[in-house]
Short mmCIF file of C-alpha atoms and ligand atoms in Angstrom, two decimals:
data_model
loop_
_atom_site.label_atom_id
_atom_site.label_comp_id
_atom_site.label_asym_id
_atom_site.label_seq_id
_atom_site.Cartn_x
_atom_site.Cartn_y
_atom_site.Cartn_z
CA MET A 1 42.62 -0.39 -42.48
CA ILE A 2 43.27 1.06 -45.93
CA ILE A 3 46.77 2.40 -46.63
CA SER A 4 47.03 4.92 -49.45
CA GLY A 5 49.69 4.68 -52.16
CA ARG A 6 51.24 7.88 -50.85
CA ALA A 7 51.51 6.67 -47.26
CA LYS A 8 54.87 6.77 -45.53
CA VAL A 9 55.55 3.33 -44.11
CA ALA A 10 57.76 2.19 -41.26
CA ALA A 11 58.09 -1.16 -39.52
CA VAL A 12 59.57 -3.05 -36.62
CA LEU A 13 61.80 -6.01 -37.50
CA GLY A 14 62.09 -8.68 -34.83
CA TRP A 15 61.90 -12.42 -34.19
CA PRO A 16 59.49 -12.96 -32.63
CA VAL A 17 57.80 -9.62 -33.06
CA ALA A 18 54.28 -10.18 -31.74
CA HIS A 19 55.19 -8.91 -28.26
CA SER A 20 56.45 -5.53 -29.56
CA ARG A 21 54.48 -2.50 -28.36
CA SER A 22 55.97 -0.32 -31.11
CA PRO A 23 53.02 -0.77 -33.53
CA LEU A 24 50.68 0.35 -30.75
CA ILE A 25 52.77 3.44 -29.96
CA HIS A 26 53.41 4.55 -33.54
CA GLY A 27 49.86 3.66 -34.60
CA TYR A 28 48.57 5.91 -31.82
CA TRP A 29 50.68 8.83 -33.01
CA LEU A 30 49.78 8.31 -36.69
CA GLU A 31 46.12 8.56 -35.71
CA MET A 32 46.66 11.46 -33.31
CA TYR A 33 48.42 13.57 -35.96
CA ALA A 34 46.20 12.31 -38.84
CA ILE A 35 49.29 11.30 -40.82
CA ASP A 36 48.97 9.36 -44.06
CA GLY A 37 51.24 6.59 -42.86
CA ALA A 38 51.47 3.06 -41.55
CA TYR A 39 53.64 1.16 -39.10
CA ILE A 40 53.74 -2.60 -39.31
CA PRO A 41 55.35 -5.49 -37.41
CA LEU A 42 57.58 -7.70 -39.59
CA ALA A 43 58.54 -11.10 -38.20
CA VAL A 44 62.00 -11.66 -39.69
CA ARG A 45 63.96 -14.82 -38.96
CA PRO A 46 67.63 -14.21 -38.12
CA GLU A 47 68.76 -15.96 -41.30
CA HIS A 48 66.63 -13.57 -43.37
CA PHE A 49 67.57 -10.39 -41.56
CA THR A 50 70.17 -9.12 -44.04
CA ALA A 51 67.85 -9.54 -47.02
CA ALA A 52 64.87 -8.00 -45.23
CA PHE A 53 66.86 -5.07 -43.84
CA ARG A 54 68.60 -4.30 -47.12
CA ALA A 55 65.22 -4.40 -48.91
CA LEU A 56 63.78 -1.54 -46.84
CA PRO A 57 64.78 1.26 -49.29
CA LYS A 58 63.72 -0.78 -52.35
CA LEU A 59 60.30 -1.40 -50.78
CA GLY A 60 59.85 2.30 -50.09
CA PHE A 61 60.07 2.13 -46.31
CA ALA A 62 60.93 5.34 -44.49
CA GLY A 63 62.73 3.24 -41.90
CA ALA A 64 62.23 0.75 -39.11
CA ASN A 65 62.73 -0.12 -35.51
CA ILE A 66 65.04 -3.03 -34.97
CA THR A 67 64.41 -5.31 -32.03
CA VAL A 68 65.69 -8.56 -30.56
CA PRO A 69 67.62 -10.45 -31.93
CA HIS A 70 68.66 -8.12 -34.77
CA LYS A 71 70.10 -5.08 -32.96
CA GLU A 72 73.76 -6.05 -33.49
CA ALA A 73 73.21 -7.30 -37.05
CA ALA A 74 71.66 -3.93 -37.98
CA LEU A 75 74.94 -2.29 -37.04
CA ARG A 76 76.84 -4.56 -39.44
CA GLU A 77 74.39 -4.17 -42.33
CA ALA A 78 73.81 -0.40 -42.21
CA ASP A 79 75.44 2.05 -44.63
CA VAL A 80 75.90 4.68 -41.93
CA VAL A 81 76.15 4.09 -38.17
CA ASP A 82 75.62 6.96 -35.72
CA PRO A 83 78.40 7.26 -33.13
CA ILE A 84 76.02 6.51 -30.23
CA ALA A 85 74.95 3.18 -31.81
CA ARG A 86 78.59 2.31 -32.50
CA ARG A 87 79.51 2.96 -28.86
CA ILE A 88 76.59 0.96 -27.49
CA GLY A 89 77.21 -1.83 -30.00
CA ALA A 90 73.56 -2.08 -31.03
CA ALA A 91 71.02 -0.18 -33.12
CA ASN A 92 67.29 0.07 -32.51
CA THR A 93 66.27 2.56 -35.19
CA ALA A 94 66.94 2.61 -38.95
CA ILE A 95 66.28 5.59 -41.20
CA VAL A 96 66.25 5.39 -44.98
CA GLU A 97 68.05 8.41 -46.45
CA ASP A 98 68.45 8.58 -50.24
CA ASP A 99 68.46 4.79 -50.59
CA ARG A 100 71.02 4.43 -47.85
CA ILE A 101 70.24 3.09 -44.39
CA ARG A 102 71.44 4.98 -41.33
CA VAL A 103 71.08 3.37 -37.94
CA THR A 104 71.08 4.89 -34.50
CA ASN A 105 70.28 3.96 -30.93
CA THR A 106 67.53 5.94 -29.21
CA ASP A 107 67.56 3.96 -25.94
CA ALA A 108 70.24 6.20 -24.38
CA PRO A 109 68.41 9.52 -24.93
CA GLY A 110 65.12 7.75 -24.17
CA PHE A 111 66.46 6.65 -20.80
CA LEU A 112 67.66 10.16 -19.90
CA ALA A 113 64.36 11.73 -20.99
CA SER A 114 62.43 9.27 -18.83
CA LEU A 115 64.73 10.01 -15.89
CA ALA A 116 64.19 13.75 -16.36
CA ASP A 117 60.39 13.23 -16.41
CA GLY A 118 60.32 10.97 -13.35
CA ALA A 119 62.95 12.74 -11.26
CA PRO A 120 63.22 16.34 -12.47
CA ASN A 121 65.52 17.21 -9.56
CA TRP A 122 68.09 14.52 -10.43
CA ARG A 123 71.48 15.99 -11.30
CA SER A 124 74.24 13.89 -12.80
CA ALA A 125 76.81 15.34 -10.38
CA THR A 126 74.85 14.15 -7.33
CA GLY A 127 76.79 10.91 -7.05
CA ALA A 128 77.44 7.39 -8.25
CA ALA A 129 75.00 5.29 -10.24
CA LEU A 130 74.68 1.51 -9.94
CA VAL A 131 73.58 -0.27 -13.11
CA ILE A 132 72.52 -3.91 -12.86
CA GLY A 133 72.95 -5.88 -16.09
CA ALA A 134 75.41 -5.94 -18.97
CA GLY A 135 73.23 -6.54 -22.05
CA GLY A 136 72.18 -4.06 -24.72
CA ALA A 137 69.94 -2.05 -22.39
CA ALA A 138 72.70 -1.73 -19.78
CA ARG A 139 75.14 -0.55 -22.45
CA ALA A 140 72.70 2.17 -23.52
CA VAL A 141 72.19 3.28 -19.90
CA VAL A 142 75.94 3.34 -19.17
CA ALA A 143 76.58 5.41 -22.32
CA ALA A 144 73.82 7.83 -21.32
CA LEU A 145 75.06 8.22 -17.75
CA ILE A 146 78.67 8.76 -18.79
CA ASP A 147 77.64 11.35 -21.38
CA ALA A 148 75.45 13.06 -18.79
CA GLY A 149 78.50 13.47 -16.54
CA VAL A 150 77.80 10.97 -13.74
CA PRO A 151 81.07 10.82 -11.77
CA GLU A 152 81.02 7.04 -11.14
CA VAL A 153 79.03 4.39 -13.02
CA LEU A 154 79.16 1.07 -11.17
CA VAL A 155 78.14 -1.95 -13.24
CA SER A 156 77.24 -5.30 -11.73
CA ASN A 157 76.07 -8.32 -13.66
CA ARG A 158 75.22 -11.91 -12.74
CA THR A 159 77.79 -13.09 -15.29
CA GLU A 160 80.70 -10.96 -14.14
CA ALA A 161 82.79 -11.30 -17.29
CA ARG A 162 80.11 -9.43 -19.26
CA ALA A 163 80.24 -6.48 -16.84
CA GLU A 164 84.03 -6.45 -17.14
CA ASP A 165 83.78 -6.46 -20.96
CA LEU A 166 81.29 -3.61 -20.86
CA VAL A 167 83.49 -1.54 -18.56
CA ARG A 168 86.52 -2.24 -20.75
CA ASP A 169 84.60 -0.93 -23.76
CA PHE A 170 83.42 2.25 -22.06
CA GLY A 171 86.35 3.05 -19.79
CA ARG A 172 86.17 5.50 -16.91
CA PRO A 173 84.06 6.45 -15.05
CA ALA A 174 82.49 2.99 -15.51
CA ARG A 175 83.69 0.38 -13.02
CA ALA A 176 82.73 -3.29 -12.69
CA ILE A 177 81.45 -4.46 -9.31
CA PRO A 178 81.52 -8.17 -8.43
CA TRP A 179 78.01 -9.63 -8.24
CA VAL A 180 78.45 -10.49 -4.54
CA GLU A 181 79.22 -6.83 -3.82
CA ARG A 182 76.14 -5.37 -5.52
CA THR A 183 74.28 -4.79 -2.25
CA SER A 184 77.15 -2.92 -0.60
CA ALA A 185 77.69 -0.89 -3.80
CA LEU A 186 74.06 0.18 -3.56
CA GLY A 187 74.91 2.01 -0.34
CA GLN A 188 77.14 4.42 -2.34
CA ALA A 189 74.68 4.96 -5.19
CA ARG A 190 72.32 7.88 -5.67
CA LEU A 191 70.78 6.26 -8.73
CA LEU A 192 69.98 2.56 -9.19
CA VAL A 193 69.03 1.24 -12.61
CA ASN A 194 67.86 -2.30 -13.19
CA ALA A 195 68.87 -2.88 -16.80
CA SER A 196 68.67 -6.66 -16.44
CA SER A 197 65.63 -8.70 -17.38
CA ALA A 198 65.15 -9.86 -13.78
CA GLY A 199 61.66 -8.89 -12.65
CA LEU A 200 59.96 -9.67 -15.97
CA THR A 201 56.57 -11.37 -15.62
CA GLY A 202 57.09 -15.12 -15.37
CA GLY A 203 60.77 -14.85 -14.35
CA PRO A 204 62.65 -14.41 -11.08
CA SER A 205 62.71 -11.03 -9.31
CA LEU A 206 65.96 -9.10 -9.09
CA ASP A 207 67.99 -10.57 -6.24
CA LEU A 208 69.12 -7.34 -4.59
CA ALA A 209 68.67 -6.53 -0.90
CA LEU A 210 67.48 -2.97 -0.41
CA ASP A 211 68.32 -2.58 3.30
CA ARG A 212 71.30 -0.30 2.51
CA ILE A 213 69.46 1.92 0.08
CA ALA A 214 69.26 5.62 1.02
CA PRO A 215 65.76 7.11 0.64
CA GLU A 216 67.20 9.81 -1.66
CA THR A 217 68.35 7.14 -4.14
CA ILE A 218 66.31 7.24 -7.34
CA VAL A 219 65.39 3.77 -8.58
CA VAL A 220 64.70 3.05 -12.25
CA ASP A 221 63.55 -0.29 -13.61
CA LEU A 222 63.73 -0.74 -17.38
CA VAL A 223 61.43 -3.77 -17.16
CA TYR A 224 57.93 -2.68 -18.21
CA ASP A 225 56.06 -5.97 -17.95
CA PRO A 226 54.95 -5.58 -15.20
CA LEU A 227 55.23 -1.84 -14.60
CA ALA A 228 55.22 -2.24 -10.81
CA THR A 229 58.13 -4.67 -10.45
CA PRO A 230 59.04 -6.11 -7.03
CA LEU A 231 62.17 -3.88 -7.13
CA LEU A 232 60.13 -0.70 -7.57
CA GLN A 233 57.62 -1.77 -4.92
CA GLY A 234 60.46 -2.46 -2.46
CA ALA A 235 62.18 0.85 -3.25
CA ARG A 236 58.93 2.76 -2.75
CA ALA A 237 58.60 1.14 0.68
CA HIS A 238 62.05 2.62 1.48
CA GLY A 239 60.85 6.09 0.50
CA CYS A 240 62.71 6.23 -2.84
CA VAL A 241 61.46 7.99 -5.97
CA THR A 242 60.85 5.23 -8.55
CA ILE A 243 60.59 5.28 -12.34
CA ASP A 244 59.15 2.40 -14.35
CA GLY A 245 60.15 1.23 -17.84
CA LEU A 246 57.22 2.79 -19.69
CA GLY A 247 58.75 6.28 -19.94
CA MET A 248 61.88 4.99 -21.69
CA LEU A 249 59.80 2.79 -24.00
CA LEU A 250 57.77 5.82 -25.12
CA HIS A 251 60.66 8.30 -25.27
CA GLN A 252 62.91 6.00 -27.31
CA ALA A 253 60.17 5.83 -29.97
CA ARG A 254 59.97 9.60 -30.54
CA ALA A 255 63.12 10.12 -32.63
CA GLY A 256 62.19 7.38 -35.10
CA PHE A 257 58.68 8.75 -35.55
CA LYS A 258 60.04 12.24 -36.16
CA ALA A 259 62.54 10.97 -38.74
CA TRP A 260 60.01 8.81 -40.64
CA PHE A 261 56.84 10.88 -40.43
CA GLY A 262 58.13 14.42 -39.87
CA VAL A 263 56.33 15.19 -36.61
CA GLU A 264 57.87 15.32 -33.15
CA PRO A 265 55.26 13.30 -31.25
CA ALA A 266 54.04 14.06 -27.73
CA ILE A 267 53.83 11.57 -24.90
CA THR A 268 50.31 12.08 -23.60
CA ALA A 269 48.50 10.59 -20.61
CA ALA A 270 46.16 8.85 -23.06
CA LEU A 271 49.12 7.14 -24.78
CA ARG A 272 50.51 5.99 -21.43
CA ASP A 273 47.07 4.63 -20.52
CA ARG A 274 46.74 2.79 -23.79
CA VAL A 275 50.14 1.11 -23.52
CA THR A 276 49.62 0.33 -19.83
CA ALA A 277 46.27 -1.30 -20.62
CA ASN A 278 47.92 -3.36 -23.36
CA ILE A 279 50.68 -4.50 -20.98
CA GLU A 280 48.06 -5.50 -18.39
CA ARG A 281 45.94 -7.32 -20.98
CA THR A 282 48.78 -9.27 -22.56
CA ARG A 283 50.53 -10.23 -19.29
CA ARG A 284 52.16 -13.58 -19.90
P1 NAP B 1 69.86 -8.83 -22.76
O1 NAP B 1 70.84 -8.22 -23.70
O2 NAP B 1 69.30 -10.18 -23.03
O3 NAP B 1 70.52 -8.83 -21.29
C1 NAP B 1 69.84 -9.38 -20.21
C2 NAP B 1 70.57 -9.02 -18.93
O4 NAP B 1 69.77 -9.43 -17.82
C3 NAP B 1 71.93 -9.71 -18.77
O5 NAP B 1 72.82 -8.81 -18.16
C4 NAP B 1 71.58 -10.89 -17.86
O6 NAP B 1 72.67 -11.33 -17.08
C5 NAP B 1 70.58 -10.23 -16.95
N1 NAP B 1 69.71 -11.19 -16.27
C6 NAP B 1 68.78 -12.01 -16.82
N2 NAP B 1 68.14 -12.71 -15.86
C7 NAP B 1 68.68 -12.32 -14.67
C8 NAP B 1 68.45 -12.66 -13.32
N3 NAP B 1 67.51 -13.56 -12.97
N4 NAP B 1 69.18 -12.05 -12.36
C9 NAP B 1 70.12 -11.12 -12.68
N5 NAP B 1 70.39 -10.75 -13.96
C10 NAP B 1 69.68 -11.34 -14.94
O7 NAP B 1 68.57 -7.88 -22.61
P2 NAP B 1 68.48 -6.30 -22.81
O8 NAP B 1 68.11 -6.01 -24.20
O9 NAP B 1 69.70 -5.68 -22.25
O10 NAP B 1 67.19 -5.94 -21.93
C11 NAP B 1 67.21 -6.04 -20.52
C12 NAP B 1 65.84 -5.63 -19.97
O11 NAP B 1 65.59 -4.25 -20.26
C13 NAP B 1 64.66 -6.40 -20.59
O12 NAP B 1 63.72 -6.68 -19.57
C14 NAP B 1 64.09 -5.43 -21.59
O13 NAP B 1 62.69 -5.62 -21.78
C15 NAP B 1 64.33 -4.11 -20.87
N6 NAP B 1 64.41 -2.98 -21.79
C16 NAP B 1 63.53 -1.97 -21.60
C17 NAP B 1 63.58 -0.88 -22.42
C18 NAP B 1 62.60 0.23 -22.21
O14 NAP B 1 62.41 1.03 -23.12
N7 NAP B 1 61.97 0.32 -21.05
C19 NAP B 1 64.53 -0.80 -23.46
C20 NAP B 1 65.43 -1.85 -23.61
C21 NAP B 1 65.35 -2.95 -22.77
P3 NAP B 1 73.66 -12.50 -17.63
O15 NAP B 1 74.68 -11.79 -18.45
O16 NAP B 1 74.19 -13.09 -16.38
O17 NAP B 1 72.81 -13.46 -18.42
#
């Protein structure tokens, strides 16, 4: 691949970074829209993050995605932090603006866009949501659901103190649910979101009995490797509408692409197929 001197360049900073699907997604869009640009993975050790991040404007980058383990550090190092990233406590997208770096978090809107695609009839007022997990992804989902107007956001996490911390940060209508009560809480929920990493290929499945789930409950799994997690398979057997993690992965990428390359990119069936094939091929 030859990159011209005029190309706009963006990157993903992570450690490790080889697993990131962002180069595949952005590379697809660059080709689709015939943009003179490039998107590259940068493996940045935690101890080098500040120097690498602060160098982005000097190196002429339009911006970058920020992935594990740098999402909190990006918040500290940025010149400008969008309110949504501040609330979530993590940033996944950096945009260079006049030599300054602004960071934001596109996981929250990406989650809601994926939910709207997969369950167009879902309405925030329908009832409570149960979110499993209390890491960065769970914080983005809780922020999104609160902003969307969900009347009760129940949060349950294996390590209960983390769910309590999250709920303290966000306030009402978020409420922590003890881990042992997650199954009974599911009975009240009209939306279930697995925002934990349980269900990832090579790890344990999410330990959550589905016998109390109502068939009208929409079930979202943020895990996208595999796409058909045991949770989603079980929920489908109960008649629930299910949404896998691919939609959020693709939607969260759109705002960064638009900011760096000037085009609002479309999520096409061909893009979904390409990322799905990559996930299947690289299954650990
Ligand atoms: P994180 O900050 O490391 O948090 C991991 C969470 O998973 C913690 O709450 C942890 O609980 C919980 N957990 C881990 N193993 C578990 C198990 N066996 N049973 C129950 N809970 C378990 O990770 P994250 O960034 O929030 O990401 C979470 C998941 O979402 C990952 O699989 C990630 O790939 C996915 N994700 C997807 C998208 C997307 O676009 N689709 C975006 C972001 C994240 P403890 O506190 O008890 O350790």
